[in-house]
PDB file of C-alpha atoms in Angstrom:
ATOM      1  CA  MET T   1      43.156 -33.123  12.688  1.00 81.00           C
ATOM      2  CA  GLU T   2      40.693 -32.503  15.536  1.00 85.00           C
ATOM      3  CA  ILE T   3      43.313 -33.608  18.065  1.00 91.00           C
ATOM      4  CA  ILE T   4      45.836 -31.054  16.786  1.00 92.00           C
ATOM      5  CA  MET T   5      43.237 -28.274  16.828  1.00 90.00           C
ATOM      6  CA  SER T   6      42.145 -29.226  20.371  1.00 91.00           C
ATOM      7  CA  ILE T   7      45.753 -29.180  21.583  1.00 94.00           C
ATOM      8  CA  LEU T   8      46.301 -25.798  19.924  1.00 94.00           C
ATOM      9  CA  ALA T   9      43.124 -24.414  21.531  1.00 93.00           C
ATOM     10  CA  GLY T  10      44.344 -25.715  24.899  1.00 95.00           C
ATOM     11  CA  VAL T  11      47.727 -24.048  24.418  1.00 96.00           C
ATOM     12  CA  LEU T  12      45.996 -20.767  23.557  1.00 96.00           C
ATOM     13  CA  PHE T  13      43.794 -21.036  26.655  1.00 96.00           C
ATOM     14  CA  THR T  14      46.819 -21.807  28.818  1.00 97.00           C
ATOM     15  CA  THR T  15      48.911 -18.908  27.553  1.00 97.00           C
ATOM     16  CA  GLY T  16      45.872 -16.625  27.787  1.00 96.00           C
ATOM     17  CA  VAL T  17      45.274 -17.490  31.428  1.00 97.00           C
ATOM     18  CA  TYR T  18      48.995 -17.054  32.157  1.00 97.00           C
ATOM     19  CA  ASN T  19      48.891 -13.578  30.604  1.00 95.00           C
ATOM     20  CA  LEU T  20      45.710 -12.696  32.511  1.00 94.00           C
ATOM     21  CA  LEU T  21      47.564 -13.302  35.772  1.00 94.00           C
ATOM     22  CA  GLN T  22      50.345 -10.817  34.960  1.00 92.00           C
ATOM     23  CA  LYS T  23      50.628  -7.312  36.402  1.00 89.00           C
ATOM     24  CA  GLN T  24      50.873  -5.263  33.197  1.00 90.00           C
ATOM     25  CA  LEU T  25      47.677  -4.122  31.485  1.00 90.00           C
ATOM     26  CA  LEU T  26      48.943  -4.919  27.990  1.00 92.00           C
ATOM     27  CA  ARG T  27      49.648  -8.530  28.933  1.00 93.00           C
ATOM     28  CA  ILE T  28      46.156  -8.824  30.412  1.00 93.00           C
ATOM     29  CA  ILE T  29      44.682  -7.579  27.134  1.00 94.00           C
ATOM     30  CA  ILE T  30      46.824 -10.024  25.159  1.00 95.00           C
ATOM     31  CA  GLY T  31      45.558 -12.768  27.484  1.00 96.00           C
ATOM     32  CA  THR T  32      41.933 -11.953  26.723  1.00 95.00           C
ATOM     33  CA  ALA T  33      42.683 -11.980  22.997  1.00 95.00           C
ATOM     34  CA  LEU T  34      44.424 -15.362  23.249  1.00 96.00           C
ATOM     35  CA  ILE T  35      41.513 -16.838  25.191  1.00 96.00           C
ATOM     36  CA  SER T  36      39.066 -15.603  22.551  1.00 95.00           C
ATOM     37  CA  HIS T  37      41.190 -17.131  19.785  1.00 94.00           C
ATOM     38  CA  GLY T  38      41.260 -20.397  21.717  1.00 95.00           C
ATOM     39  CA  ALA T  39      37.467 -20.268  21.954  1.00 93.00           C
ATOM     40  CA  HIS T  40      37.236 -19.720  18.189  1.00 92.00           C
ATOM     41  CA  LEU T  41      39.357 -22.795  17.521  1.00 92.00           C
ATOM     42  CA  PHE T  42      37.356 -24.786  20.065  1.00 91.00           C
ATOM     43  CA  ILE T  43      34.047 -23.881  18.403  1.00 88.00           C
ATOM     44  CA  LEU T  44      35.475 -24.754  14.994  1.00 87.00           C
ATOM     45  CA  THR T  45      36.755 -28.096  16.261  1.00 88.00           C
ATOM     46  CA  MET T  46      33.461 -28.993  17.943  1.00 85.00           C
ATOM     47  CA  GLY T  47      31.687 -28.263  14.668  1.00 79.00           C
ATOM     48  CA  GLU T  48      33.760 -31.105  13.153  1.00 78.00           C
ATOM     49  CA  LEU T  49      36.419 -30.360  10.586  1.00 74.00           C
ATOM     50  CA  LYS T  50      34.928 -32.042   7.570  1.00 73.00           C
ATOM     51  CA  ARG T  51      35.203 -31.318   3.924  1.00 75.00           C
ATOM     52  CA  GLY T  52      32.215 -30.926   1.757  1.00 73.00           C
ATOM     53  CA  ALA T  53      30.373 -28.667  -0.591  1.00 73.00           C
ATOM     54  CA  PRO T  54      29.070 -25.243   0.409  1.00 73.00           C
ATOM     55  CA  PRO T  55      25.565 -25.371   1.896  1.00 73.00           C
ATOM     56  CA  ILE T  56      23.823 -24.493  -1.350  1.00 76.00           C
ATOM     57  CA  LEU T  57      21.064 -26.871  -2.368  1.00 74.00           C
ATOM     58  CA  ASP T  58      22.069 -29.003  -5.291  1.00 76.00           C
ATOM     59  CA  TYR T  59      20.661 -32.479  -5.864  1.00 79.00           C
ATOM     60  CA  SER T  60      23.948 -33.926  -7.112  1.00 79.00           C
ATOM     61  CA  ILE T  61      25.849 -33.150  -3.878  1.00 76.00           C
ATOM     62  CA  GLU T  62      25.395 -35.378  -0.837  1.00 76.00           C
ATOM     63  CA  ASP T  63      27.951 -34.031   1.689  1.00 76.00           C
ATOM     64  CA  TYR T  64      27.516 -30.475   2.871  1.00 76.00           C
ATOM     65  CA  THR T  65      29.530 -28.512   5.418  1.00 79.00           C
ATOM     66  CA  ASP T  66      27.756 -27.090   8.431  1.00 78.00           C
ATOM     67  CA  PRO T  67      27.674 -23.249   8.244  1.00 81.00           C
ATOM     68  CA  LEU T  68      26.626 -22.748  11.881  1.00 84.00           C
ATOM     69  CA  PRO T  69      30.106 -23.012  13.506  1.00 84.00           C
ATOM     70  CA  GLN T  70      31.526 -20.635  10.911  1.00 85.00           C
ATOM     71  CA  ALA T  71      28.743 -18.116  11.564  1.00 88.00           C
ATOM     72  CA  LEU T  72      29.286 -18.371  15.332  1.00 89.00           C
ATOM     73  CA  ILE T  73      33.029 -17.851  14.927  1.00 91.00           C
ATOM     74  CA  LEU T  74      32.508 -14.835  12.677  1.00 93.00           C
ATOM     75  CA  THR T  75      30.192 -13.271  15.255  1.00 94.00           C
ATOM     76  CA  SER T  76      32.652 -14.087  18.029  1.00 93.00           C
ATOM     77  CA  ILE T  77      35.531 -12.514  16.099  1.00 94.00           C
ATOM     78  CA  VAL T  78      33.605  -9.259  15.730  1.00 95.00           C
ATOM     79  CA  ILE T  79      32.688  -9.205  19.423  1.00 95.00           C
ATOM     80  CA  SER T  80      36.243 -10.000  20.551  1.00 94.00           C
ATOM     81  CA  PHE T  81      37.608  -7.272  18.263  1.00 95.00           C
ATOM     82  CA  GLY T  82      35.276  -4.755  19.890  1.00 96.00           C
ATOM     83  CA  VAL T  83      36.185  -5.893  23.409  1.00 95.00           C
ATOM     84  CA  THR T  84      39.912  -5.833  22.623  1.00 95.00           C
ATOM     85  CA  SER T  85      39.745  -2.334  21.153  1.00 96.00           C
ATOM     86  CA  LEU T  86      37.754  -1.110  24.180  1.00 96.00           C
ATOM     87  CA  LEU T  87      40.318  -2.629  26.560  1.00 94.00           C
ATOM     88  CA  LEU T  88      43.182  -1.059  24.608  1.00 94.00           C
ATOM     89  CA  VAL T  89      41.586   2.384  24.805  1.00 95.00           C
ATOM     90  CA  LEU T  90      40.920   1.986  28.534  1.00 92.00           C
ATOM     91  CA  ALA T  91      44.484   0.797  29.163  1.00 91.00           C
ATOM     92  CA  TYR T  92      45.919   3.693  27.155  1.00 93.00           C
ATOM     93  CA  ARG T  93      43.820   6.181  29.084  1.00 93.00           C
ATOM     94  CA  ALA T  94      44.724   4.638  32.443  1.00 89.00           C
ATOM     95  CA  SER T  95      48.438   4.583  31.640  1.00 89.00           C
ATOM     96  CA  LYS T  96      48.391   8.222  30.481  1.00 92.00           C
ATOM     97  CA  GLU T  97      46.376   9.326  33.497  1.00 89.00           C
ATOM     98  CA  ASN T  98      48.436   7.453  36.103  1.00 87.00           C
ATOM     99  CA  GLY T  99      51.820   7.165  34.404  1.00 87.00           C
ATOM    100  CA  THR T 100      52.014   3.372  34.759  1.00 86.00           C
ATOM    101  CA  ASP T 101      50.422   0.199  33.466  1.00 85.00           C
ATOM    102  CA  ASN T 102      51.294  -1.899  36.531  1.00 85.00           C
ATOM    103  CA  MET T 103      48.141  -3.208  38.192  1.00 85.00           C
ATOM    104  CA  GLU T 104      49.698  -3.136  41.654  1.00 83.00           C
ATOM    105  CA  LYS T 105      50.378   0.602  41.342  1.00 83.00           C
ATOM    106  CA  LEU T 106      47.004   1.327  39.732  1.00 80.00           C
ATOM    107  CA  ARG T 107      45.195  -0.211  42.690  1.00 79.00           C
ATOM    108  CA  GLY T 108      46.259   2.615  44.956  1.00 72.00           C
ATOM    109  CA  SER T 109      46.932   2.473  48.640  1.00 66.00           C
ATOM    110  CA  GLU T 110      44.478   1.417  51.302  1.00 66.00           C
ATOM    111  CA  ASN T 111      44.915   4.715  53.152  1.00 62.00           C
ATOM    112  CA  ASP T 112      43.210   6.771  50.401  1.00 52.00           C
TER     113      ASP T 112
END
């Protein structure tokens, strides 16, 4: 199962980097979201996908799951949601102000 999750995280990283290299602002934002989702899967996979009881102390249970990767992923999801919403607002404002979302046109000319 870890192999499948690692391959999926790699595919998400690859498509995220591909979208980051595009010229449209919306594709760049989608790329950052895909990279963050790939990082979430990577953290979950490195925390080992094992089954066990919740981490509540009980003397009859011997195998517990590790709550640390889940807590890190939850924190990362909240941070990536905030970054994505900030980027969306900035892209909306830039496209309304300049009339385009093309990065080549937003750069301006060197004569300015």
